[in-house]
XYZ file of C-alpha atoms in Angstrom:
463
model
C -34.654 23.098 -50.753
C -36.409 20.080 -49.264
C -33.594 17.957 -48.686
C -32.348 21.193 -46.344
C -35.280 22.123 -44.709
C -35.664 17.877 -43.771
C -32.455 18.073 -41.717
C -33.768 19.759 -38.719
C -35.951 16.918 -37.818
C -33.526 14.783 -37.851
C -30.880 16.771 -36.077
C -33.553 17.363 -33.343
C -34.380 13.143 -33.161
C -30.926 12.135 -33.101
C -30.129 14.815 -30.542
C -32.745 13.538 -28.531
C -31.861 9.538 -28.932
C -28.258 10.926 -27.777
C -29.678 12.501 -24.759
C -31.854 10.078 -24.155
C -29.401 7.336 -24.105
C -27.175 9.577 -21.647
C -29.568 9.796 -19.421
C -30.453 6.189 -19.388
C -26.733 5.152 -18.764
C -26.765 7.741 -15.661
C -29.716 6.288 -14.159
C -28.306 2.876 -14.437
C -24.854 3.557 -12.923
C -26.951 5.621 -10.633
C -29.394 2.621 -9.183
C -26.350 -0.049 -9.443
C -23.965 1.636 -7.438
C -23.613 1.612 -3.650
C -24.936 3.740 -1.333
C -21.825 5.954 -0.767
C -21.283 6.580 -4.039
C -24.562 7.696 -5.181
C -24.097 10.324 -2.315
C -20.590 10.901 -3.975
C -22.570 11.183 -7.739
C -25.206 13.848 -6.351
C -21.960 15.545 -4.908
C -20.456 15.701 -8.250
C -23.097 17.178 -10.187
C -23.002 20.036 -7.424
C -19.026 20.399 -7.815
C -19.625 21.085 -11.668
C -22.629 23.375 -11.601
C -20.912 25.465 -8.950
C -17.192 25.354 -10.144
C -17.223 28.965 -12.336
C -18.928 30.655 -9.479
C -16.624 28.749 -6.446
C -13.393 29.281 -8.697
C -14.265 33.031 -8.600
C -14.852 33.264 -4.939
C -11.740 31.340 -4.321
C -9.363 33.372 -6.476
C -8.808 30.776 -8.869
C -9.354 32.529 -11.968
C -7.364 34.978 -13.994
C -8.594 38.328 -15.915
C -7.155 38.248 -19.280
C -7.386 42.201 -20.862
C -5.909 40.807 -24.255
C -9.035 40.389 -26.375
C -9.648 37.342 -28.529
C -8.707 37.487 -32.157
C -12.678 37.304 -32.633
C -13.284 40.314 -30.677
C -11.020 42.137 -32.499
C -12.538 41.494 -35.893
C -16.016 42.556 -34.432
C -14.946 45.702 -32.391
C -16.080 48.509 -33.590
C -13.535 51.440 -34.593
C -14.722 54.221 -32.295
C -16.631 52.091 -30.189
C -15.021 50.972 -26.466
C -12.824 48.344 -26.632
C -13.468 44.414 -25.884
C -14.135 43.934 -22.424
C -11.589 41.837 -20.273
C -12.274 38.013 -20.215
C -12.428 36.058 -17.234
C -10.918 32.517 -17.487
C -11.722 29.657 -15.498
C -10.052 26.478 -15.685
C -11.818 23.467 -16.800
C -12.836 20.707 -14.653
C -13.665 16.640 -14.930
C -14.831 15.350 -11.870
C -15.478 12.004 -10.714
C -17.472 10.347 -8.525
C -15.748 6.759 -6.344
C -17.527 5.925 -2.638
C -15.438 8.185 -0.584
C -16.113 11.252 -2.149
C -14.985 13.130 -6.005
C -11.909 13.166 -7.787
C -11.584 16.768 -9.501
C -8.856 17.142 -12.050
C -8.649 20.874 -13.288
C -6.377 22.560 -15.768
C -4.098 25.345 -14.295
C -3.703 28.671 -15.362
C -0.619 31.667 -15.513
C -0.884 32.891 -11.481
C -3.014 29.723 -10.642
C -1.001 26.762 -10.401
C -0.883 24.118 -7.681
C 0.491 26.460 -4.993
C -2.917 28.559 -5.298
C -5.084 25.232 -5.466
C -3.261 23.943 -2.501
C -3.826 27.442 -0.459
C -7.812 27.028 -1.728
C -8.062 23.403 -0.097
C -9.542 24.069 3.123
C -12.000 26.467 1.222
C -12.647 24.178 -1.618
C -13.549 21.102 1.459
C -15.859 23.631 3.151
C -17.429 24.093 -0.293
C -17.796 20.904 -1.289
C -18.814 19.602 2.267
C -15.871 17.271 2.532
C -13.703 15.663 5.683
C -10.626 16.773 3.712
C -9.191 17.941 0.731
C -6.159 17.376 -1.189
C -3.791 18.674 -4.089
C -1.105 17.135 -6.077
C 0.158 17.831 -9.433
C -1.041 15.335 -12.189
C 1.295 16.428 -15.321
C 2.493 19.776 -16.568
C -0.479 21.793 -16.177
C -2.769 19.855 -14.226
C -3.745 19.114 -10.964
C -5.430 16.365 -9.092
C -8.212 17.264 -6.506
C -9.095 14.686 -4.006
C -12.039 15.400 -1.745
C -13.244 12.680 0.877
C -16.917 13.074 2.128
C -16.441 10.032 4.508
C -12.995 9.708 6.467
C -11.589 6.377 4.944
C -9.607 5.854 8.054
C -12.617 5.157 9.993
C -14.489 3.405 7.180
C -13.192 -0.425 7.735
C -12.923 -2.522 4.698
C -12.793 -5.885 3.951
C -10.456 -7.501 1.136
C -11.559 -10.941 -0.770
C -8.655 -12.445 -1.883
C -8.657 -13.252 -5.860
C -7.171 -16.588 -5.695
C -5.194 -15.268 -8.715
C -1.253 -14.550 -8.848
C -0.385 -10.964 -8.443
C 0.855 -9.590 -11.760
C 3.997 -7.527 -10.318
C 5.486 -9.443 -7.088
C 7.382 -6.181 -6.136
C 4.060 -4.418 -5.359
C 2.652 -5.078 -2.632
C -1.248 -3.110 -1.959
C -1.244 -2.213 1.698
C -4.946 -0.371 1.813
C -5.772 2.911 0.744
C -4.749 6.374 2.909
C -6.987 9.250 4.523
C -7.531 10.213 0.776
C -8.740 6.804 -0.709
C -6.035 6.439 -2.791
C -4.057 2.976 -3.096
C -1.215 2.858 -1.421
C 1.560 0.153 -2.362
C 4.964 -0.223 -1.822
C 7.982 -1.872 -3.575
C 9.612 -5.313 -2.548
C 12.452 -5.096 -4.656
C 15.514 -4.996 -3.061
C 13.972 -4.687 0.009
C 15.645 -6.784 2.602
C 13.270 -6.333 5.883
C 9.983 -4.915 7.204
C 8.769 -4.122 10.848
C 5.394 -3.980 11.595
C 4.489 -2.551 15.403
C 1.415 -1.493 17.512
C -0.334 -2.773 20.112
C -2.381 -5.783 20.773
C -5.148 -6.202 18.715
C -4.379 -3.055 16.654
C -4.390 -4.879 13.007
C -0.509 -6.027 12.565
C -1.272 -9.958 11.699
C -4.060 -8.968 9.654
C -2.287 -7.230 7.571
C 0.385 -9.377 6.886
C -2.379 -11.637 6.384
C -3.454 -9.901 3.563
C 0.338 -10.168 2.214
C 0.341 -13.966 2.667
C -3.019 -14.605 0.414
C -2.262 -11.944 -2.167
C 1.093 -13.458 -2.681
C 0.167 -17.226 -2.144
C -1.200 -17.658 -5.491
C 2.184 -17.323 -7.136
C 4.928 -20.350 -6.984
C 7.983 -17.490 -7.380
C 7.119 -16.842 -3.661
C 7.527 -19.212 -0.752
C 7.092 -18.199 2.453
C 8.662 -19.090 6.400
C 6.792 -18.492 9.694
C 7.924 -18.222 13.243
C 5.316 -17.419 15.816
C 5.858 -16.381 19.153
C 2.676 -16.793 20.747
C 1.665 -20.425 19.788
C 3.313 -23.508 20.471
C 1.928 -25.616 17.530
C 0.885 -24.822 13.831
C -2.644 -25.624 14.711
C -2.929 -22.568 16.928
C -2.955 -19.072 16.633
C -3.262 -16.084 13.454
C -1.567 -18.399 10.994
C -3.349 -22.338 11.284
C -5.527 -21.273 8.391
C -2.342 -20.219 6.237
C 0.322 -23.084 7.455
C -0.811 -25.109 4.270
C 1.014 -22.687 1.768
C 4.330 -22.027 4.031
C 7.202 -24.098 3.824
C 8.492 -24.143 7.274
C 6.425 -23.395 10.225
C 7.772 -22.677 14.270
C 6.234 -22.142 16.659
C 7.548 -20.421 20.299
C 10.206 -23.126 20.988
C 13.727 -21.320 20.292
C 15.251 -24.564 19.424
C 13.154 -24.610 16.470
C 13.069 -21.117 15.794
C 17.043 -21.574 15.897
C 17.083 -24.210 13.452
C 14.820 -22.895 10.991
C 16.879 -19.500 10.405
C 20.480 -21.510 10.576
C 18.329 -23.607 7.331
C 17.718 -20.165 6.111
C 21.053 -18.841 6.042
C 22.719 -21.581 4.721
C 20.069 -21.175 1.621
C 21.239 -17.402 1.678
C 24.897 -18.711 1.531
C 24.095 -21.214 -1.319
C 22.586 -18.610 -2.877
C 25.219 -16.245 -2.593
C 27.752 -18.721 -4.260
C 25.797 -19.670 -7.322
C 23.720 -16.399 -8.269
C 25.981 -15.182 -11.274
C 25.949 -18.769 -12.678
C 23.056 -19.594 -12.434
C 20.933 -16.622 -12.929
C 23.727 -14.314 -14.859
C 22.880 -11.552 -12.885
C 24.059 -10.561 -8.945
C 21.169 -8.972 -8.190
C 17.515 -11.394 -8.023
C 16.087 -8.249 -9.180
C 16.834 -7.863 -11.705
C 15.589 -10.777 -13.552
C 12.648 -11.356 -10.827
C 11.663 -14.437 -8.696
C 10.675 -17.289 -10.356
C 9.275 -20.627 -9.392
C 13.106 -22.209 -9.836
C 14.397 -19.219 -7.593
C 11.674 -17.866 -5.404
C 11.302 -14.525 -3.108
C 12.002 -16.440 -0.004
C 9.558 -14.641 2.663
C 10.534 -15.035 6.811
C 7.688 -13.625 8.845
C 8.837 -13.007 12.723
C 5.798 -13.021 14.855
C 6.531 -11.530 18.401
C 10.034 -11.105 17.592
C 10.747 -9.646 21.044
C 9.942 -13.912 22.030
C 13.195 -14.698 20.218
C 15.729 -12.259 20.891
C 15.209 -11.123 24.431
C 18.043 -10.916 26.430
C 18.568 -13.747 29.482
C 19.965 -12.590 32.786
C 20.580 -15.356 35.153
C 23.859 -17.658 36.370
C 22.396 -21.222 35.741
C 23.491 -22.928 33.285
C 19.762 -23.306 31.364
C 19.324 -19.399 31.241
C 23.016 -19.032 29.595
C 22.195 -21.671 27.333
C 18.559 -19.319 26.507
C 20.828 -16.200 26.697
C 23.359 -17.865 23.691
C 20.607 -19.167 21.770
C 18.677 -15.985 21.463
C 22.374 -13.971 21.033
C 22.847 -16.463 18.101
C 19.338 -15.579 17.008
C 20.168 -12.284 16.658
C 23.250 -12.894 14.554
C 21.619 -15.160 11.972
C 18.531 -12.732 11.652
C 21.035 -10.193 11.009
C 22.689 -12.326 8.537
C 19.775 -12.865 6.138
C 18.074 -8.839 6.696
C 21.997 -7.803 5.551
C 22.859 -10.323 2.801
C 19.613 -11.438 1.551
C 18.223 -8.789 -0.697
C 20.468 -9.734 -3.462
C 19.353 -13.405 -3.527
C 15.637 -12.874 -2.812
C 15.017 -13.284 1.211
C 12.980 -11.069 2.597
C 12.041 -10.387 6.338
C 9.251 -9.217 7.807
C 9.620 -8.762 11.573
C 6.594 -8.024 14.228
C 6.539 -6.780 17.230
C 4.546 -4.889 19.524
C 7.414 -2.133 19.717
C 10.569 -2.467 17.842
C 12.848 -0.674 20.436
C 16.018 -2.298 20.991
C 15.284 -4.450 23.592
C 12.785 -6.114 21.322
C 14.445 -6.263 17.817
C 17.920 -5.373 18.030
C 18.690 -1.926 16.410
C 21.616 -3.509 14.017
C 18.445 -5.671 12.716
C 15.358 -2.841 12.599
C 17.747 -0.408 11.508
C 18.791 -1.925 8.248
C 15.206 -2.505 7.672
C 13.999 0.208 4.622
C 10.374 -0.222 5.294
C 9.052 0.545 8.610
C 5.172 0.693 9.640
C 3.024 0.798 13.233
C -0.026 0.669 13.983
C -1.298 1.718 17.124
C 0.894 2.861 20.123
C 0.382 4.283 23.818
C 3.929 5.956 23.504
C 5.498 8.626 21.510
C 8.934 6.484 22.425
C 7.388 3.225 21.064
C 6.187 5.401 17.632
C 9.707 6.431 17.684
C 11.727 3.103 17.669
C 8.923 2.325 14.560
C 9.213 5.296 12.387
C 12.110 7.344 13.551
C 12.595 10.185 15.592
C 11.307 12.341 12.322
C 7.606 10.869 13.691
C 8.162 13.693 16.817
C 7.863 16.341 14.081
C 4.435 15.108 12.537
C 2.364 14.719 15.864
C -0.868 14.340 13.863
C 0.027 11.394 12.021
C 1.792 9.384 14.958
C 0.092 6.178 15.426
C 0.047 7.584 19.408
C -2.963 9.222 17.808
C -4.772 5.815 16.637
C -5.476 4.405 20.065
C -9.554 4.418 19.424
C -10.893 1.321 18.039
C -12.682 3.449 14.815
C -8.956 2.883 13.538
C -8.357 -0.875 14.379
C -6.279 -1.662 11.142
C -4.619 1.468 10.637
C -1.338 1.785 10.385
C 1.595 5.085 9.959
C 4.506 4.889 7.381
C 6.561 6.955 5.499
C 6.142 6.866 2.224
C 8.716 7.164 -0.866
C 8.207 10.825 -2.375
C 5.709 12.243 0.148
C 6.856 14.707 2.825
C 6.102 13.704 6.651
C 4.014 10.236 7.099
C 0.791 8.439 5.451
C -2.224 6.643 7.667
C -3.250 3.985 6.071
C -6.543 1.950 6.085
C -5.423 -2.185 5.615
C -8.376 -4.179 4.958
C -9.733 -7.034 6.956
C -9.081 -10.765 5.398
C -11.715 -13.241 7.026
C -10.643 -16.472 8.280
C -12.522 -18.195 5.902
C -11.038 -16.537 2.668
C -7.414 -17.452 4.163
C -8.254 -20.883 4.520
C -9.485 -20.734 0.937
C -6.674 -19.343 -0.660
C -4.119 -21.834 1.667
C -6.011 -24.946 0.025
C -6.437 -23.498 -3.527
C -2.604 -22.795 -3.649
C -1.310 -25.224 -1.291
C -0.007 -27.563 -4.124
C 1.797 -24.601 -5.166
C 4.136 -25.017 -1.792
C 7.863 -25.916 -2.184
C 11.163 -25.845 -0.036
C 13.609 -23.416 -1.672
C 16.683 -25.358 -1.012
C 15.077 -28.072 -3.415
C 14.468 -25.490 -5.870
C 17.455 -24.697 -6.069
C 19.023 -27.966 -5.778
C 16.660 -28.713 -9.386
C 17.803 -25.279 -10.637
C 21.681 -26.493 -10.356
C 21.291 -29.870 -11.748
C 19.513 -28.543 -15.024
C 22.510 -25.901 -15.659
C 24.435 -28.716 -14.731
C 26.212 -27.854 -11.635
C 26.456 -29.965 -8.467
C 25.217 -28.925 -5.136
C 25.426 -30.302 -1.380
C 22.173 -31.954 -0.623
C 20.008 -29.778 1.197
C 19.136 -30.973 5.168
C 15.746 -31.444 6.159
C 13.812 -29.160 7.556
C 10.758 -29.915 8.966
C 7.454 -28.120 10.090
């Protein structure tokens, strides 16, 4: 009888150490984390204390008449009968800086059409900018709510110095629901990027060049219309980890993608042997066979059409034809052997990048635009049918770095938040990885002689 009547005490005092130490782990999350997200914390305790009552209100419960097995042992015989339960479904929310993350259970007659008709009711509710739904498994759904508008939040992104883990991913920013958005390289042959000056487009693929840099499976090309030297411009911080670098002389320019599509031919001829496969991708780049990278600053600067009858703006007018042809070469035949092209451009109509070039290209994005025909030539006519999300729409400098694509499995188009990469973190990563710089042709000339095949020696390219 003693030993029994002891074990209340010490149910109550290890209760209370449990407690306690909750409570003390909340408070220290709670002082340690930003500003935004202790707003987003005090927001969450509201969402769960409220959630039975809300769910009511917004019709997202069910009355179940069918008493439980225990009322049915209890009932008395001539009494009234059990009455009807009311189910909710349960909720775990989560706190992050933009706002919660609410991940709720669904019931028969309240699945994710009902949560996604209860969205603008649930933001109201919840005080929110917006509110989304998406399914997250058989019988559960995801609710995002966003307290601050992450388009108009700008971010900053400190490169890691380390080598990405998947090189077919590559992290673009997050959209108008804070969630990551990435996109697949693999067997991707070409990327535009569009908007206006100033609008975030070299920032961006900024961020590509330092998240990528750290890797030796990926070398990377650059040809930039608006310098004349490597010293100048977006990219002087970066030209230690490229390979080749051009700037607006078409000469050069010309030379540099005739180098390139002799690798892509070289390539082409010794893929199976070498690798055992026809497709790069499916064994991956490696440091012996890189993803080859060609970034196209200003396109429009290299394939604009000539008019005149002297004999210096025919020779212009072939040379930027020609161009055209060997651009088109590598964006068709290069995805098998690992070349990749990324093309900007402050619109991609066809006088600027020629449609047999943009067209072929899978993944298209724009930032800013002062025409619905510019947003157009950049996302496709589809854009005309989604007038909230065209990047006509992004003109005000809150969304400097924002850009509009469409994204694999999600109808109509995503805005996307990229985040700013100072100049100074570039120019760290380009001298941290710099060593890690190599021509691909002499990759590949190192790759044949181990397997012990012979190969043309590569010409010289220089930067």
């Amino acid at each position: 009888m003693e030993a029994i009547t002891g074990y209340p005490p010490v149910a109550l005092l290890v209760s209370v150490v449990l407690v306690g130490t909750w409570l003390l782990v909340t408070v220290v999350r709670y002082v340690r984390a930003d500003k935004g997200t202790r707003v987003s914390m005090r927001q969450a305790v509201r969402v769960r204390w409220g959630w039975v009552r809300l769910a009511r209100m917004a019709k997202l419960t069910v009355t179940d008449k069918t008493p439980s097995l225990l009322a049915q042992i209890t009932a008395q015989k001539d009494g009234p009968g059990p009455a009807p339960r009311v189910l909710t479904p349960k909720i775990k929310v989560k706190p992050d800086q933009y706002g919660v993350i609410v991940r709720a259970r669904t019931l028969p007659q309240v699945g994710l059409e009902e949560y996604q008709k209860s969205a603008r009711f649930l933001a109201d509710a919840w005080r929110c900018t917006r509110v989304s739904v998406l399914p997250d498994g058989p019988g559960k759904v995801v609710i995002r709510g966003v307290r601050s508008d992450p388009l108009t939040t700008p971010t900053e992104h400190r490169p890691t110095g380390h080598p990405p883990t998947d090189l077919t991913r590559w992290e673009l920013g997050v959209d108008e629901y804070a969630a990551r958005v990435c996109v697949s390289l693999a067997n991707v042959p070409g990327v535009t990027v569009a908007g206006v000056p100033g609008a975030g487009k070299t920032s961006g693929v900024n961020k590509f060049v330092c998240d990528f840099a750290p890797s030796p499976s990926v070398q990377i090309a650059t040809v930039d219309g608006k310098v004349s030297r490597a010293s100048e411009g977006d990219y002087a911080d970066l030209v230690k980890r490229m390979f080749a670098f051009c700037g607006d002389d078409l000469d050069e320019a010309n030379a540099l993608f005739k180098r390139l599509v002799e690798l892509r031919k070289r390539r082409s001829a010794t893929i199976r042997d070498v690798l055992g496969v026809k497709n790069m991708w499916h064994v991956g780049p490696s440091p012996e066979w890189p993803l080859t990278v060609l970034i196209i600053d200003e396109a429009h600067t290299f394939f604009r059409e000539y008019k005149g009858s002297d004999a210096e703006t025919k020779r212009l007018a072939a040379l930027t034809a020609e161009n055209a042809r060997l651009v088109e070469d590598l964006v068709k035949k290069g995805r098998s052997v690992g070349i990749l092209v990324i093309l900007i451009s402050q619109k991609t109509t066809g006088d600027a990048i020629p449609t047999f070039i943009r067209d072929v290209c899978p993944i298209g994005l724009s930032f800013a635009q002062k025409t619905v025909e510019a947003a157009v030539a950049a996302l496709g006519e589809d854009i005309r049918n989604w007038p909230d999300a065209s990047p006509v729409t992004l003109q005000d400098p809150a969304y400097v770095g924002v850009a509009v694509m469409a994204m694999q499995g999600r109808p109509g188009y995503t805005r996307i938040r990229t985040p700013y990469v100072s100049d100074a973190d570039a120019a760290r990563v380009a001298d941290a990885t710099s060593h890690l710089t190599a021509d691909p042709d002499l990759c590949l000339d190192a790759l044949l002689r181990s397997t012990g095949r012979t190969a043309p020696p590569a010409p010289s390219l220089t930067k």
